[in-house]
Amino acid sequence: MMKHLILAKFKPEYTAAQKAAMLPDIRRIFEGTLSIDGITDVQVFTNCVERSNRYDLMIRMTMERSALEAYDVCVWHKEWKDRYGDKLENKAIFDYET
C-alpha cells in the first residue's frame, strides 16, 4: 500500500470562512475516489495554525500503487482540478510506501 498526500494552499484572497465553506465539497469530491478499485481510505485535514508559510489542507489517500493511474484520470480528480485548481496558490504532492 502507499499513501498519496496532497498539500494545498489557497490564494491569499480567500478568508478563513470561505475556505471552511469549501471544505464539505472538497470532502465530497475525495470521498468519491473510494469508488476506484485499490483506493481504501481518504481523509481531508485542515491546518490548525494560521501562518503565511502553512498549507491549508492535507488530503491523505491510502491506495494500491496501481490505483494511482486510475485516480489520475478519474472524474473526481478532474472535478478537484476544475473546481479548485484556480483557487490554489500552491500545491505539493508526496507519495510513500507503507
PDB file of N, CA and C in Angstrom:
ATOM      1  N   MET A   1       0.842  -1.183   0.000  1.00  0.00           N
ATOM      2  CA  MET A   1       0.000   0.000   0.000  1.00  0.00           C
ATOM      3  C   MET A   1       0.884   1.242   0.000  1.00  0.00           C
ATOM      4  N   MET A   2       0.316   2.307  -0.497  1.00  0.00           N
ATOM      5  CA  MET A   2       1.029   3.582  -0.456  1.00  0.00           C
ATOM      6  C   MET A   2       0.085   4.675   0.019  1.00  0.00           C
ATOM      7  N   LYS A   3       0.682   5.734   0.494  1.00  0.00           N
ATOM      8  CA  LYS A   3      -0.051   6.945   0.862  1.00  0.00           C
ATOM      9  C   LYS A   3       0.235   7.983  -0.212  1.00  0.00           C
ATOM     10  N   HIS A   4      -0.826   8.647  -0.636  1.00  0.00           N
ATOM     11  CA  HIS A   4      -0.746   9.740  -1.616  1.00  0.00           C
ATOM     12  C   HIS A   4      -1.202  10.988  -0.868  1.00  0.00           C
ATOM     13  N   LEU A   5      -0.283  11.929  -0.654  1.00  0.00           N
ATOM     14  CA  LEU A   5      -0.591  13.147   0.094  1.00  0.00           C
ATOM     15  C   LEU A   5      -0.663  14.325  -0.856  1.00  0.00           C
ATOM     16  N   ILE A   6      -1.688  15.133  -0.672  1.00  0.00           N
ATOM     17  CA  ILE A   6      -1.848  16.376  -1.421  1.00  0.00           C
ATOM     18  C   ILE A   6      -1.903  17.500  -0.390  1.00  0.00           C
ATOM     19  N   LEU A   7      -0.975  18.418  -0.483  1.00  0.00           N
ATOM     20  CA  LEU A   7      -0.980  19.606   0.374  1.00  0.00           C
ATOM     21  C   LEU A   7      -1.413  20.772  -0.495  1.00  0.00           C
ATOM     22  N   ALA A   8      -2.403  21.512  -0.049  1.00  0.00           N
ATOM     23  CA  ALA A   8      -2.967  22.594  -0.859  1.00  0.00           C
ATOM     24  C   ALA A   8      -3.022  23.880  -0.044  1.00  0.00           C
ATOM     25  N   LYS A   9      -2.628  24.965  -0.694  1.00  0.00           N
ATOM     26  CA  LYS A   9      -2.667  26.297  -0.070  1.00  0.00           C
ATOM     27  C   LYS A   9      -3.528  27.192  -0.952  1.00  0.00           C
ATOM     28  N   PHE A  10      -4.575  27.735  -0.373  1.00  0.00           N
ATOM     29  CA  PHE A  10      -5.449  28.636  -1.111  1.00  0.00           C
ATOM     30  C   PHE A  10      -4.774  29.985  -1.339  1.00  0.00           C
ATOM     31  N   LYS A  11      -5.206  30.673  -2.358  1.00  0.00           N
ATOM     32  CA  LYS A  11      -4.711  32.020  -2.628  1.00  0.00           C
ATOM     33  C   LYS A  11      -5.061  32.927  -1.447  1.00  0.00           C
ATOM     34  N   PRO A  12      -4.259  33.955  -1.198  1.00  0.00           N
ATOM     35  CA  PRO A  12      -4.453  34.805  -0.010  1.00  0.00           C
ATOM     36  C   PRO A  12      -5.783  35.544   0.043  1.00  0.00           C
ATOM     37  N   GLU A  13      -6.444  35.724  -1.086  1.00  0.00           N
ATOM     38  CA  GLU A  13      -7.710  36.466  -1.061  1.00  0.00           C
ATOM     39  C   GLU A  13      -8.861  35.678  -0.428  1.00  0.00           C
ATOM     40  N   TYR A  14      -8.658  34.373  -0.171  1.00  0.00           N
ATOM     41  CA  TYR A  14      -9.725  33.581   0.448  1.00  0.00           C
ATOM     42  C   TYR A  14      -9.642  33.684   1.960  1.00  0.00           C
ATOM     43  N   THR A  15     -10.754  34.049   2.563  1.00  0.00           N
ATOM     44  CA  THR A  15     -10.820  34.179   4.028  1.00  0.00           C
ATOM     45  C   THR A  15     -10.956  32.795   4.663  1.00  0.00           C
ATOM     46  N   ALA A  16     -10.748  32.761   5.962  1.00  0.00           N
ATOM     47  CA  ALA A  16     -10.933  31.509   6.700  1.00  0.00           C
ATOM     48  C   ALA A  16     -12.362  30.992   6.527  1.00  0.00           C
ATOM     49  N   ALA A  17     -13.331  31.880   6.530  1.00  0.00           N
ATOM     50  CA  ALA A  17     -14.732  31.472   6.359  1.00  0.00           C
ATOM     51  C   ALA A  17     -14.976  30.895   4.960  1.00  0.00           C
ATOM     52  N   GLN A  18     -14.383  31.500   3.956  1.00  0.00           N
ATOM     53  CA  GLN A  18     -14.542  30.986   2.591  1.00  0.00           C
ATOM     54  C   GLN A  18     -13.893  29.613   2.448  1.00  0.00           C
ATOM     55  N   LYS A  19     -12.729  29.440   3.025  1.00  0.00           N
ATOM     56  CA  LYS A  19     -12.049  28.137   2.973  1.00  0.00           C
ATOM     57  C   LYS A  19     -12.883  27.083   3.695  1.00  0.00           C
ATOM     58  N   ALA A  20     -13.432  27.441   4.839  1.00  0.00           N
ATOM     59  CA  ALA A  20     -14.267  26.498   5.591  1.00  0.00           C
ATOM     60  C   ALA A  20     -15.509  26.120   4.799  1.00  0.00           C
ATOM     61  N   ALA A  21     -16.068  27.058   4.064  1.00  0.00           N
ATOM     62  CA  ALA A  21     -17.270  26.791   3.268  1.00  0.00           C
ATOM     63  C   ALA A  21     -16.978  25.827   2.119  1.00  0.00           C
ATOM     64  N   MET A  22     -15.742  25.793   1.632  1.00  0.00           N
ATOM     65  CA  MET A  22     -15.376  24.878   0.544  1.00  0.00           C
ATOM     66  C   MET A  22     -15.136  23.450   1.029  1.00  0.00           C
ATOM     67  N   LEU A  23     -14.871  23.289   2.300  1.00  0.00           N
ATOM     68  CA  LEU A  23     -14.475  22.005   2.853  1.00  0.00           C
ATOM     69  C   LEU A  23     -15.471  20.864   2.612  1.00  0.00           C
ATOM     70  N   PRO A  24     -16.772  21.045   2.836  1.00  0.00           N
ATOM     71  CA  PRO A  24     -17.694  19.930   2.573  1.00  0.00           C
ATOM     72  C   PRO A  24     -17.643  19.440   1.123  1.00  0.00           C
ATOM     73  N   ASP A  25     -17.535  20.358   0.188  1.00  0.00           N
ATOM     74  CA  ASP A  25     -17.473  19.958  -1.222  1.00  0.00           C
ATOM     75  C   ASP A  25     -16.167  19.237  -1.522  1.00  0.00           C
ATOM     76  N   ILE A  26     -15.072  19.704  -0.969  1.00  0.00           N
ATOM     77  CA  ILE A  26     -13.782  19.040  -1.177  1.00  0.00           C
ATOM     78  C   ILE A  26     -13.828  17.631  -0.590  1.00  0.00           C
ATOM     79  N   ARG A  27     -14.405  17.493   0.583  1.00  0.00           N
ATOM     80  CA  ARG A  27     -14.539  16.151   1.183  1.00  0.00           C
ATOM     81  C   ARG A  27     -15.416  15.253   0.306  1.00  0.00           C
ATOM     82  N   ARG A  28     -16.496  15.799  -0.227  1.00  0.00           N
ATOM     83  CA  ARG A  28     -17.379  15.022  -1.113  1.00  0.00           C
ATOM     84  C   ARG A  28     -16.599  14.519  -2.328  1.00  0.00           C
ATOM     85  N   ILE A  29     -15.831  15.408  -2.931  1.00  0.00           N
ATOM     86  CA  ILE A  29     -15.054  15.029  -4.112  1.00  0.00           C
ATOM     87  C   ILE A  29     -14.113  13.882  -3.778  1.00  0.00           C
ATOM     88  N   PHE A  30     -13.358  14.011  -2.706  1.00  0.00           N
ATOM     89  CA  PHE A  30     -12.375  12.979  -2.399  1.00  0.00           C
ATOM     90  C   PHE A  30     -13.004  11.698  -1.882  1.00  0.00           C
ATOM     91  N   GLU A  31     -14.151  11.775  -1.223  1.00  0.00           N
ATOM     92  CA  GLU A  31     -14.849  10.554  -0.831  1.00  0.00           C
ATOM     93  C   GLU A  31     -15.290   9.766  -2.065  1.00  0.00           C
ATOM     94  N   GLY A  32     -15.552  10.468  -3.163  1.00  0.00           N
ATOM     95  CA  GLY A  32     -15.907   9.797  -4.407  1.00  0.00           C
ATOM     96  C   GLY A  32     -14.808   8.896  -4.937  1.00  0.00           C
ATOM     97  N   THR A  33     -13.553   9.217  -4.596  1.00  0.00           N
ATOM     98  CA  THR A  33     -12.449   8.393  -5.094  1.00  0.00           C
ATOM     99  C   THR A  33     -12.434   7.001  -4.473  1.00  0.00           C
ATOM    100  N   LEU A  34     -13.175   6.814  -3.393  1.00  0.00           N
ATOM    101  CA  LEU A  34     -13.251   5.489  -2.775  1.00  0.00           C
ATOM    102  C   LEU A  34     -13.932   4.475  -3.691  1.00  0.00           C
ATOM    103  N   SER A  35     -14.585   4.945  -4.735  1.00  0.00           N
ATOM    104  CA  SER A  35     -15.197   4.032  -5.707  1.00  0.00           C
ATOM    105  C   SER A  35     -14.169   3.458  -6.679  1.00  0.00           C
ATOM    106  N   ILE A  36     -12.945   3.958  -6.640  1.00  0.00           N
ATOM    107  CA  ILE A  36     -11.877   3.467  -7.517  1.00  0.00           C
ATOM    108  C   ILE A  36     -11.246   2.241  -6.884  1.00  0.00           C
ATOM    109  N   ASP A  37     -11.155   1.176  -7.665  1.00  0.00           N
ATOM    110  CA  ASP A  37     -10.562  -0.063  -7.175  1.00  0.00           C
ATOM    111  C   ASP A  37      -9.127   0.200  -6.719  1.00  0.00           C
ATOM    112  N   GLY A  38      -8.827  -0.165  -5.488  1.00  0.00           N
ATOM    113  CA  GLY A  38      -7.483  -0.001  -4.953  1.00  0.00           C
ATOM    114  C   GLY A  38      -7.320   1.185  -4.033  1.00  0.00           C
ATOM    115  N   ILE A  39      -8.292   2.097  -3.986  1.00  0.00           N
ATOM    116  CA  ILE A  39      -8.256   3.210  -3.025  1.00  0.00           C
ATOM    117  C   ILE A  39      -9.102   2.796  -1.823  1.00  0.00           C
ATOM    118  N   THR A  40      -8.468   2.721  -0.659  1.00  0.00           N
ATOM    119  CA  THR A  40      -9.142   2.160   0.511  1.00  0.00           C
ATOM    120  C   THR A  40      -9.479   3.179   1.596  1.00  0.00           C
ATOM    121  N   ASP A  41      -8.854   4.354   1.558  1.00  0.00           N
ATOM    122  CA  ASP A  41      -9.140   5.346   2.594  1.00  0.00           C
ATOM    123  C   ASP A  41      -8.785   6.728   2.073  1.00  0.00           C
ATOM    124  N   VAL A  42      -9.589   7.703   2.468  1.00  0.00           N
ATOM    125  CA  VAL A  42      -9.324   9.100   2.127  1.00  0.00           C
ATOM    126  C   VAL A  42      -9.671   9.946   3.345  1.00  0.00           C
ATOM    127  N   GLN A  43      -8.762  10.840   3.715  1.00  0.00           N
ATOM    128  CA  GLN A  43      -9.021  11.757   4.810  1.00  0.00           C
ATOM    129  C   GLN A  43      -8.584  13.154   4.398  1.00  0.00           C
ATOM    130  N   VAL A  44      -9.382  14.139   4.783  1.00  0.00           N
ATOM    131  CA  VAL A  44      -9.071  15.535   4.490  1.00  0.00           C
ATOM    132  C   VAL A  44      -8.853  16.238   5.826  1.00  0.00           C
ATOM    133  N   PHE A  45      -7.671  16.819   5.984  1.00  0.00           N
ATOM    134  CA  PHE A  45      -7.307  17.516   7.214  1.00  0.00           C
ATOM    135  C   PHE A  45      -7.167  19.010   6.923  1.00  0.00           C
ATOM    136  N   THR A  46      -7.553  19.819   7.893  1.00  0.00           N
ATOM    137  CA  THR A  46      -7.332  21.263   7.781  1.00  0.00           C
ATOM    138  C   THR A  46      -6.231  21.667   8.756  1.00  0.00           C
ATOM    139  N   ASN A  47      -5.467  22.664   8.363  1.00  0.00           N
ATOM    140  CA  ASN A  47      -4.396  23.160   9.203  1.00  0.00           C
ATOM    141  C   ASN A  47      -4.991  23.915  10.392  1.00  0.00           C
ATOM    142  N   CYS A  48      -4.396  23.728  11.548  1.00  0.00           N
ATOM    143  CA  CYS A  48      -4.907  24.398  12.755  1.00  0.00           C
ATOM    144  C   CYS A  48      -4.096  25.633  13.130  1.00  0.00           C
ATOM    145  N   VAL A  49      -3.102  25.990  12.305  1.00  0.00           N
ATOM    146  CA  VAL A  49      -2.259  27.149  12.587  1.00  0.00           C
ATOM    147  C   VAL A  49      -2.344  28.098  11.398  1.00  0.00           C
ATOM    148  N   GLU A  50      -2.746  29.332  11.667  1.00  0.00           N
ATOM    149  CA  GLU A  50      -2.840  30.347  10.608  1.00  0.00           C
ATOM    150  C   GLU A  50      -1.538  31.111  10.505  1.00  0.00           C
ATOM    151  N   ARG A  51      -0.695  30.695   9.566  1.00  0.00           N
ATOM    152  CA  ARG A  51       0.545  31.395   9.269  1.00  0.00           C
ATOM    153  C   ARG A  51       0.740  31.371   7.771  1.00  0.00           C
ATOM    154  N   SER A  52       1.400  32.392   7.268  1.00  0.00           N
ATOM    155  CA  SER A  52       1.543  32.522   5.823  1.00  0.00           C
ATOM    156  C   SER A  52       2.375  31.404   5.200  1.00  0.00           C
ATOM    157  N   ASN A  53       3.218  30.751   5.976  1.00  0.00           N
ATOM    158  CA  ASN A  53       4.048  29.688   5.419  1.00  0.00           C
ATOM    159  C   ASN A  53       3.436  28.297   5.606  1.00  0.00           C
ATOM    160  N   ARG A  54       2.162  28.223   5.914  1.00  0.00           N
ATOM    161  CA  ARG A  54       1.474  26.948   6.108  1.00  0.00           C
ATOM    162  C   ARG A  54       0.541  26.667   4.938  1.00  0.00           C
ATOM    163  N   TYR A  55       0.331  25.385   4.683  1.00  0.00           N
ATOM    164  CA  TYR A  55      -0.686  24.955   3.728  1.00  0.00           C
ATOM    165  C   TYR A  55      -2.019  24.887   4.460  1.00  0.00           C
ATOM    166  N   ASP A  56      -3.114  24.956   3.710  1.00  0.00           N
ATOM    167  CA  ASP A  56      -4.450  24.958   4.308  1.00  0.00           C
ATOM    168  C   ASP A  56      -5.039  23.573   4.488  1.00  0.00           C
ATOM    169  N   LEU A  57      -4.750  22.689   3.547  1.00  0.00           N
ATOM    170  CA  LEU A  57      -5.333  21.342   3.543  1.00  0.00           C
ATOM    171  C   LEU A  57      -4.268  20.292   3.335  1.00  0.00           C
ATOM    172  N   MET A  58      -4.509  19.119   3.912  1.00  0.00           N
ATOM    173  CA  MET A  58      -3.758  17.929   3.552  1.00  0.00           C
ATOM    174  C   MET A  58      -4.778  16.830   3.270  1.00  0.00           C
ATOM    175  N   ILE A  59      -4.715  16.276   2.089  1.00  0.00           N
ATOM    176  CA  ILE A  59      -5.578  15.156   1.719  1.00  0.00           C
ATOM    177  C   ILE A  59      -4.687  13.927   1.717  1.00  0.00           C
ATOM    178  N   ARG A  60      -5.067  12.928   2.498  1.00  0.00           N
ATOM    179  CA  ARG A  60      -4.284  11.693   2.588  1.00  0.00           C
ATOM    180  C   ARG A  60      -5.111  10.535   2.048  1.00  0.00           C
ATOM    181  N   MET A  61      -4.605   9.929   1.000  1.00  0.00           N
ATOM    182  CA  MET A  61      -5.274   8.792   0.372  1.00  0.00           C
ATOM    183  C   MET A  61      -4.416   7.545   0.577  1.00  0.00           C
ATOM    184  N   THR A  62      -5.060   6.448   0.936  1.00  0.00           N
ATOM    185  CA  THR A  62      -4.387   5.159   1.028  1.00  0.00           C
ATOM    186  C   THR A  62      -4.821   4.356  -0.176  1.00  0.00           C
ATOM    187  N   MET A  63      -3.828   3.850  -0.925  1.00  0.00           N
ATOM    188  CA  MET A  63      -4.168   3.148  -2.163  1.00  0.00           C
ATOM    189  C   MET A  63      -3.094   2.134  -2.537  1.00  0.00           C
ATOM    190  N   GLU A  64      -3.514   1.197  -3.358  1.00  0.00           N
ATOM    191  CA  GLU A  64      -2.542   0.337  -4.021  1.00  0.00           C
ATOM    192  C   GLU A  64      -1.795   1.225  -5.004  1.00  0.00           C
ATOM    193  N   ARG A  65      -0.541   0.966  -5.181  1.00  0.00           N
ATOM    194  CA  ARG A  65       0.251   1.790  -6.099  1.00  0.00           C
ATOM    195  C   ARG A  65      -0.364   1.809  -7.498  1.00  0.00           C
ATOM    196  N   SER A  66      -0.934   0.700  -7.905  1.00  0.00           N
ATOM    197  CA  SER A  66      -1.539   0.592  -9.238  1.00  0.00           C
ATOM    198  C   SER A  66      -2.782   1.470  -9.391  1.00  0.00           C
ATOM    199  N   ALA A  67      -3.387   1.910  -8.294  1.00  0.00           N
ATOM    200  CA  ALA A  67      -4.591   2.744  -8.356  1.00  0.00           C
ATOM    201  C   ALA A  67      -4.284   4.197  -8.713  1.00  0.00           C
ATOM    202  N   LEU A  68      -3.032   4.598  -8.635  1.00  0.00           N
ATOM    203  CA  LEU A  68      -2.682   5.986  -8.902  1.00  0.00           C
ATOM    204  C   LEU A  68      -3.030   6.390 -10.332  1.00  0.00           C
ATOM    205  N   GLU A  69      -2.777   5.517 -11.287  1.00  0.00           N
ATOM    206  CA  GLU A  69      -3.111   5.839 -12.681  1.00  0.00           C
ATOM    207  C   GLU A  69      -4.609   6.027 -12.865  1.00  0.00           C
ATOM    208  N   ALA A  70      -5.406   5.168 -12.231  1.00  0.00           N
ATOM    209  CA  ALA A  70      -6.864   5.296 -12.324  1.00  0.00           C
ATOM    210  C   ALA A  70      -7.327   6.585 -11.665  1.00  0.00           C
ATOM    211  N   TYR A  71      -6.724   6.943 -10.541  1.00  0.00           N
ATOM    212  CA  TYR A  71      -7.068   8.191  -9.870  1.00  0.00           C
ATOM    213  C   TYR A  71      -6.740   9.386 -10.757  1.00  0.00           C
ATOM    214  N   ASP A  72      -5.578   9.361 -11.392  1.00  0.00           N
ATOM    215  CA  ASP A  72      -5.148  10.493 -12.229  1.00  0.00           C
ATOM    216  C   ASP A  72      -6.143  10.833 -13.332  1.00  0.00           C
ATOM    217  N   VAL A  73      -6.872   9.841 -13.831  1.00  0.00           N
ATOM    218  CA  VAL A  73      -7.792  10.077 -14.954  1.00  0.00           C
ATOM    219  C   VAL A  73      -9.270  10.013 -14.547  1.00  0.00           C
ATOM    220  N   CYS A  74      -9.548   9.880 -13.251  1.00  0.00           N
ATOM    221  CA  CYS A  74     -10.945   9.733 -12.820  1.00  0.00           C
ATOM    222  C   CYS A  74     -11.695  11.074 -12.820  1.00  0.00           C
ATOM    223  N   VAL A  75     -13.010  10.994 -12.792  1.00  0.00           N
ATOM    224  CA  VAL A  75     -13.845  12.200 -12.784  1.00  0.00           C
ATOM    225  C   VAL A  75     -13.643  13.023 -11.509  1.00  0.00           C
ATOM    226  N   TRP A  76     -13.312  12.363 -10.397  1.00  0.00           N
ATOM    227  CA  TRP A  76     -13.132  13.060  -9.120  1.00  0.00           C
ATOM    228  C   TRP A  76     -11.875  13.916  -9.163  1.00  0.00           C
ATOM    229  N   HIS A  77     -10.807  13.403  -9.732  1.00  0.00           N
ATOM    230  CA  HIS A  77      -9.571  14.175  -9.861  1.00  0.00           C
ATOM    231  C   HIS A  77      -9.795  15.366 -10.787  1.00  0.00           C
ATOM    232  N   LYS A  78     -10.507  15.131 -11.876  1.00  0.00           N
ATOM    233  CA  LYS A  78     -10.819  16.212 -12.817  1.00  0.00           C
ATOM    234  C   LYS A  78     -11.668  17.283 -12.128  1.00  0.00           C
ATOM    235  N   GLU A  79     -12.670  16.855 -11.358  1.00  0.00           N
ATOM    236  CA  GLU A  79     -13.521  17.828 -10.658  1.00  0.00           C
ATOM    237  C   GLU A  79     -12.699  18.639  -9.651  1.00  0.00           C
ATOM    238  N   TRP A  80     -11.824  18.011  -8.895  1.00  0.00           N
ATOM    239  CA  TRP A  80     -10.949  18.706  -7.943  1.00  0.00           C
ATOM    240  C   TRP A  80     -10.146  19.780  -8.665  1.00  0.00           C
ATOM    241  N   LYS A  81      -9.521  19.403  -9.776  1.00  0.00           N
ATOM    242  CA  LYS A  81      -8.692  20.352 -10.512  1.00  0.00           C
ATOM    243  C   LYS A  81      -9.530  21.465 -11.143  1.00  0.00           C
ATOM    244  N   ASP A  82     -10.682  21.101 -11.714  1.00  0.00           N
ATOM    245  CA  ASP A  82     -11.540  22.099 -12.373  1.00  0.00           C
ATOM    246  C   ASP A  82     -12.142  23.089 -11.380  1.00  0.00           C
ATOM    247  N   ARG A  83     -12.596  22.603 -10.221  1.00  0.00           N
ATOM    248  CA  ARG A  83     -13.290  23.455  -9.257  1.00  0.00           C
ATOM    249  C   ARG A  83     -12.337  24.250  -8.361  1.00  0.00           C
ATOM    250  N   TYR A  84     -11.177  23.660  -8.059  1.00  0.00           N
ATOM    251  CA  TYR A  84     -10.318  24.281  -7.046  1.00  0.00           C
ATOM    252  C   TYR A  84      -8.918  24.645  -7.537  1.00  0.00           C
ATOM    253  N   GLY A  85      -8.519  24.173  -8.694  1.00  0.00           N
ATOM    254  CA  GLY A  85      -7.177  24.450  -9.191  1.00  0.00           C
ATOM    255  C   GLY A  85      -6.855  25.930  -9.274  1.00  0.00           C
ATOM    256  N   ASP A  86      -7.802  26.727  -9.732  1.00  0.00           N
ATOM    257  CA  ASP A  86      -7.544  28.175  -9.867  1.00  0.00           C
ATOM    258  C   ASP A  86      -7.665  28.927  -8.533  1.00  0.00           C
ATOM    259  N   LYS A  87      -8.107  28.242  -7.486  1.00  0.00           N
ATOM    260  CA  LYS A  87      -8.213  28.856  -6.158  1.00  0.00           C
ATOM    261  C   LYS A  87      -6.942  28.634  -5.335  1.00  0.00           C
ATOM    262  N   LEU A  88      -6.039  27.799  -5.861  1.00  0.00           N
ATOM    263  CA  LEU A  88      -4.848  27.431  -5.111  1.00  0.00           C
ATOM    264  C   LEU A  88      -3.652  28.290  -5.491  1.00  0.00           C
ATOM    265  N   GLU A  89      -2.940  28.709  -4.476  1.00  0.00           N
ATOM    266  CA  GLU A  89      -1.683  29.413  -4.671  1.00  0.00           C
ATOM    267  C   GLU A  89      -0.545  28.416  -4.874  1.00  0.00           C
ATOM    268  N   ASN A  90      -0.650  27.276  -4.186  1.00  0.00           N
ATOM    269  CA  ASN A  90       0.406  26.280  -4.257  1.00  0.00           C
ATOM    270  C   ASN A  90      -0.160  24.904  -3.900  1.00  0.00           C
ATOM    271  N   LYS A  91       0.530  23.887  -4.405  1.00  0.00           N
ATOM    272  CA  LYS A  91       0.131  22.511  -4.134  1.00  0.00           C
ATOM    273  C   LYS A  91       1.395  21.673  -4.133  1.00  0.00           C
ATOM    274  N   ALA A  92       1.470  20.683  -3.257  1.00  0.00           N
ATOM    275  CA  ALA A  92       2.584  19.755  -3.231  1.00  0.00           C
ATOM    276  C   ALA A  92       2.009  18.339  -3.124  1.00  0.00           C
ATOM    277  N   ILE A  93       2.649  17.417  -3.809  1.00  0.00           N
ATOM    278  CA  ILE A  93       2.224  16.016  -3.804  1.00  0.00           C
ATOM    279  C   ILE A  93       3.385  15.182  -3.269  1.00  0.00           C
ATOM    280  N   PHE A  94       3.059  14.218  -2.420  1.00  0.00           N
ATOM    281  CA  PHE A  94       4.090  13.326  -1.869  1.00  0.00           C
ATOM    282  C   PHE A  94       3.497  11.934  -1.760  1.00  0.00           C
ATOM    283  N   ASP A  95       4.225  10.946  -2.270  1.00  0.00           N
ATOM    284  CA  ASP A  95       3.791   9.554  -2.202  1.00  0.00           C
ATOM    285  C   ASP A  95       4.830   8.751  -1.433  1.00  0.00           C
ATOM    286  N   TYR A  96       4.345   7.826  -0.586  1.00  0.00           N
ATOM    287  CA  TYR A  96       5.286   6.949   0.118  1.00  0.00           C
ATOM    288  C   TYR A  96       4.638   5.592   0.356  1.00  0.00           C
ATOM    289  N   GLU A  97       5.476   4.584   0.436  1.00  0.00           N
ATOM    290  CA  GLU A  97       5.030   3.215   0.684  1.00  0.00           C
ATOM    291  C   GLU A  97       4.842   2.998   2.190  1.00  0.00           C
ATOM    292  N   THR A  98       3.831   2.211   2.520  1.00  0.00           N
ATOM    293  CA  THR A  98       3.618   1.872   3.925  1.00  0.00           C
ATOM    294  C   THR A  98       3.835   0.392   4.148  1.00  0.00           C
TER     295      THR A  98
END
